[in-house]
Amino acid sequence: MESAHYFSASPAGPFTRKPLTVELAGETRKLQTSSGIFSPDGIDKGTAILLAEVPAPAPQGNLLDIGCGWGPIALTMALRAPHAQVYAVDVNERCIALTNGNAELLGLNNVAASTPEGVDPDIRFDTIWSNPPIRIGKDDLHSLLLLWLPRLAPGGSAWLVVQKNLGSDSLQRWLAEVLDDTFTVSRESTSKSFRILRVRKASR
């Protein structure tokens, strides 16, 4: 499976861009993809459910996509909230290059993809959308979520899509336990084998 090590910083094999045609924000888009990344051939089921189920992102401010891949979540956020700044993070250098390149193909100047270290730690996010990389393992996943979820701005929400058989319910319980009492964690919906979890930061 060519995307088995998509969570490597530098995947094996050549970085060769290939055309990809997908529907994002209600229109057909011509983008680029490559091997060595998550879901290289299109939008995976979990991401498709997230994009279909969650409400519109905050229209302004800072938005975040955790684990951007070739960019479907970040690009959708940018298309739906053109006056917001969208940050997309991934450890895979190909994902960063593809997301930035795909934003350029769409004429979007409000997307910045980088490694997590490339994002100013003082930035707070009004909306976070993520299909988090469950398969990196529980400890690494927990560390990743604790890096970003506490950076929600007051009144902000994070929306996570997680497959039931990959631990969505235990992840919901863990988040409720580990985040402080300014956060609330809820299961917003279930679609097919996926849960949509919401983490809200109190307004003040």
Tab-separated table of C-alpha atoms in Angstrom:
chain	number	residue	atom	x	y	z
A	1	MET	CA	0.000	0.000	0.000
A	2	GLU	CA	1.749	3.099	-1.269
A	3	SER	CA	0.381	5.434	1.403
A	4	ALA	CA	1.232	3.123	4.325
A	5	HIS	CA	3.925	5.468	5.593
A	6	TYR	CA	2.160	8.746	4.867
A	7	PHE	CA	3.030	9.942	8.373
A	8	SER	CA	6.765	9.922	7.527
A	9	ALA	CA	8.378	13.315	7.068
A	10	SER	CA	10.081	12.124	3.858
A	11	PRO	CA	8.214	9.215	2.190
A	12	ALA	CA	10.158	6.728	0.087
A	13	GLY	CA	10.024	6.902	-3.686
A	14	PRO	CA	9.973	9.819	-6.078
A	15	PHE	CA	7.729	12.812	-5.460
A	16	THR	CA	5.823	12.887	-8.730
A	17	ARG	CA	2.766	15.107	-8.988
A	18	LYS	CA	-0.290	13.575	-10.666
A	19	PRO	CA	-3.593	15.200	-11.683
A	20	LEU	CA	-6.559	14.810	-9.351
A	21	THR	CA	-10.133	15.900	-10.069
A	22	VAL	CA	-12.434	16.153	-7.047
A	23	GLU	CA	-15.461	18.083	-5.850
A	24	LEU	CA	-14.760	20.618	-3.115
A	25	ALA	CA	-17.186	23.242	-1.787
A	26	GLY	CA	-19.776	22.244	-4.368
A	27	GLU	CA	-17.645	22.524	-7.499
A	28	THR	CA	-15.302	20.299	-9.483
A	29	ARG	CA	-11.669	21.205	-8.890
A	30	LYS	CA	-8.565	20.143	-10.815
A	31	LEU	CA	-5.733	19.625	-8.355
A	32	GLN	CA	-2.562	17.577	-7.867
A	33	THR	CA	-1.648	14.598	-5.717
A	34	SER	CA	1.208	12.112	-5.400
A	35	SER	CA	2.149	8.801	-3.843
A	36	GLY	CA	3.432	8.596	-0.268
A	37	ILE	CA	0.570	10.563	1.270
A	38	PHE	CA	-2.760	9.778	2.931
A	39	SER	CA	-5.613	8.963	0.504
A	40	PRO	CA	-3.722	9.990	-2.638
A	41	ASP	CA	-6.506	9.051	-5.065
A	42	GLY	CA	-9.287	11.251	-3.720
A	43	ILE	CA	-11.268	12.241	-0.652
A	44	ASP	CA	-11.416	9.401	1.880
A	45	LYS	CA	-14.708	8.413	3.536
A	46	GLY	CA	-14.010	10.065	6.868
A	47	THR	CA	-13.025	13.389	5.337
A	48	ALA	CA	-16.050	13.302	3.019
A	49	ILE	CA	-18.339	12.788	6.022
A	50	LEU	CA	-16.655	15.609	7.948
A	51	LEU	CA	-17.034	18.028	5.035
A	52	ALA	CA	-20.681	17.039	4.542
A	53	GLU	CA	-21.744	17.138	8.201
A	54	VAL	CA	-20.046	20.074	9.924
A	55	PRO	CA	-21.399	23.640	9.882
A	56	ALA	CA	-19.555	26.367	8.006
A	57	PRO	CA	-16.234	27.432	9.514
A	58	ALA	CA	-15.843	30.803	11.173
A	59	PRO	CA	-16.047	33.426	8.395
A	60	GLN	CA	-13.049	35.346	9.714
A	61	GLY	CA	-10.098	34.778	12.004
A	62	ASN	CA	-7.807	31.742	12.011
A	63	LEU	CA	-8.822	28.253	10.909
A	64	LEU	CA	-6.807	25.029	11.228
A	65	ASP	CA	-6.614	21.659	9.476
A	66	ILE	CA	-4.637	19.071	11.484
A	67	GLY	CA	-3.075	16.465	9.165
A	68	CYS	CA	-3.781	18.107	5.825
A	69	GLY	CA	-2.751	15.450	3.284
A	70	TRP	CA	-3.103	16.940	-0.205
A	71	GLY	CA	-5.437	19.565	1.246
A	72	PRO	CA	-9.159	18.700	0.934
A	73	ILE	CA	-10.128	20.061	4.361
A	74	ALA	CA	-7.917	23.160	4.290
A	75	LEU	CA	-8.951	24.030	0.731
A	76	THR	CA	-12.642	23.632	1.561
A	77	MET	CA	-12.251	25.889	4.583
A	78	ALA	CA	-10.493	28.496	2.460
A	79	LEU	CA	-13.145	28.334	-0.265
A	80	ARG	CA	-15.995	28.634	2.253
A	81	ALA	CA	-14.331	31.337	4.376
A	82	PRO	CA	-12.341	33.515	1.973
A	83	HIS	CA	-11.807	36.233	4.590
A	84	ALA	CA	-10.260	33.834	7.131
A	85	GLN	CA	-6.656	32.646	7.301
A	86	VAL	CA	-6.345	28.871	7.002
A	87	TYR	CA	-3.411	27.024	8.546
A	88	ALA	CA	-2.751	23.436	7.469
A	89	VAL	CA	-0.241	21.246	9.267
A	90	ASP	CA	1.346	17.914	8.428
A	91	VAL	CA	4.645	16.183	9.151
A	92	ASN	CA	4.848	14.903	5.552
A	93	GLU	CA	6.751	17.331	3.346
A	94	ARG	CA	4.849	16.166	0.256
A	95	CYS	CA	1.542	17.038	1.893
A	96	ILE	CA	2.791	20.523	2.703
A	97	ALA	CA	3.990	21.069	-0.870
A	98	LEU	CA	0.774	19.697	-2.371
A	99	THR	CA	-1.554	21.694	-0.133
A	100	ASN	CA	0.291	24.923	-0.863
A	101	GLY	CA	0.416	24.058	-4.569
A	102	ASN	CA	-3.269	23.158	-4.718
A	103	ALA	CA	-4.187	26.417	-2.985
A	104	GLU	CA	-2.230	28.228	-5.674
A	105	LEU	CA	-4.023	26.276	-8.417
A	106	LEU	CA	-7.348	27.437	-6.953
A	107	GLY	CA	-6.189	31.030	-6.649
A	108	LEU	CA	-6.433	30.934	-2.859
A	109	ASN	CA	-4.109	33.286	-0.996
A	110	ASN	CA	-5.475	32.479	2.467
A	111	VAL	CA	-3.882	29.029	2.942
A	112	ALA	CA	-0.533	28.379	4.622
A	113	ALA	CA	0.607	24.765	4.960
A	114	SER	CA	3.631	23.920	7.097
A	115	THR	CA	4.982	21.568	9.701
A	116	PRO	CA	3.481	22.084	13.173
A	117	GLU	CA	6.642	23.942	14.179
A	118	GLY	CA	5.984	26.479	11.428
A	119	VAL	CA	2.859	27.850	13.127
A	120	ASP	CA	3.242	30.690	15.628
A	121	PRO	CA	2.346	29.126	19.022
A	122	ASP	CA	0.521	32.326	20.030
A	123	ILE	CA	-2.090	31.980	17.259
A	124	ARG	CA	-5.545	30.937	18.436
A	125	PHE	CA	-8.024	29.208	16.143
A	126	ASP	CA	-11.713	29.973	15.696
A	127	THR	CA	-12.416	26.696	13.895
A	128	ILE	CA	-10.451	23.451	13.701
A	129	TRP	CA	-11.442	20.656	11.316
A	130	SER	CA	-9.541	17.384	11.307
A	131	ASN	CA	-9.609	13.793	10.202
A	132	PRO	CA	-6.845	13.027	12.718
A	133	PRO	CA	-4.174	10.431	11.920
A	134	ILE	CA	-5.423	7.691	14.258
A	135	ARG	CA	-2.928	5.149	12.935
A	136	ILE	CA	0.109	7.006	14.283
A	137	GLY	CA	-0.735	5.342	17.617
A	138	LYS	CA	-2.580	6.440	20.726
A	139	ASP	CA	0.286	8.219	22.476
A	140	ASP	CA	1.297	10.233	19.414
A	141	LEU	CA	-2.336	11.010	18.617
A	142	HIS	CA	-2.935	12.265	22.151
A	143	SER	CA	0.180	14.441	21.989
A	144	LEU	CA	-0.950	15.851	18.644
A	145	LEU	CA	-4.432	16.745	19.874
A	146	LEU	CA	-3.078	18.285	23.071
A	147	LEU	CA	-0.764	20.431	20.966
A	148	TRP	CA	-3.655	21.984	19.014
A	149	LEU	CA	-7.001	21.739	20.830
A	150	PRO	CA	-5.929	24.001	23.729
A	151	ARG	CA	-5.237	26.655	21.079
A	152	LEU	CA	-8.937	27.109	20.330
A	153	ALA	CA	-9.983	30.750	20.667
A	154	PRO	CA	-12.750	31.591	23.151
A	155	GLY	CA	-16.015	30.482	21.565
A	156	GLY	CA	-14.190	28.356	19.008
A	157	SER	CA	-14.945	24.756	18.049
A	158	ALA	CA	-12.927	21.799	16.805
A	159	TRP	CA	-14.664	19.125	14.729
A	160	LEU	CA	-13.015	15.704	14.503
A	161	VAL	CA	-14.130	12.715	12.426
A	162	VAL	CA	-13.125	9.349	13.894
A	163	GLN	CA	-14.129	5.847	12.886
A	164	LYS	CA	-16.051	3.971	15.588
A	165	ASN	CA	-13.902	0.855	15.356
A	166	LEU	CA	-10.754	2.980	15.667
A	167	GLY	CA	-11.709	4.276	19.086
A	168	SER	CA	-13.954	7.299	18.635
A	169	ASP	CA	-15.848	6.718	21.880
A	170	SER	CA	-12.750	6.186	23.997
A	171	LEU	CA	-11.172	9.259	22.386
A	172	GLN	CA	-14.251	11.310	23.317
A	173	ARG	CA	-13.997	10.158	26.936
A	174	TRP	CA	-10.267	10.868	27.069
A	175	LEU	CA	-10.697	14.379	25.683
A	176	ALA	CA	-13.403	15.127	28.240
A	177	GLU	CA	-11.081	13.969	31.028
A	178	VAL	CA	-7.874	15.661	29.944
A	179	LEU	CA	-9.089	19.077	28.759
A	180	ASP	CA	-9.839	21.652	31.443
A	181	ASP	CA	-13.324	22.795	32.361
A	182	THR	CA	-13.335	25.626	29.830
A	183	PHE	CA	-13.848	22.923	27.167
A	184	THR	CA	-16.865	20.739	26.450
A	185	VAL	CA	-16.655	17.550	24.380
A	186	SER	CA	-19.674	16.079	22.622
A	187	ARG	CA	-20.614	13.564	19.962
A	188	GLU	CA	-22.461	15.609	17.353
A	189	SER	CA	-23.431	12.912	14.868
A	190	THR	CA	-22.831	9.393	13.599
A	191	SER	CA	-22.680	8.634	9.888
A	192	LYS	CA	-21.979	5.144	8.585
A	193	SER	CA	-19.072	3.941	10.758
A	194	PHE	CA	-17.859	7.409	11.733
A	195	ARG	CA	-18.489	9.753	14.643
A	196	ILE	CA	-18.225	13.519	14.488
A	197	LEU	CA	-16.820	14.832	17.760
A	198	ARG	CA	-16.967	18.488	18.767
A	199	VAL	CA	-14.672	20.227	21.227
A	200	ARG	CA	-15.886	23.683	22.255
A	201	LYS	CA	-13.973	26.373	24.107
A	202	ALA	CA	-16.058	28.562	26.402
A	203	SER	CA	-16.597	32.107	25.173
A	204	ARG	CA	-14.960	33.580	28.262
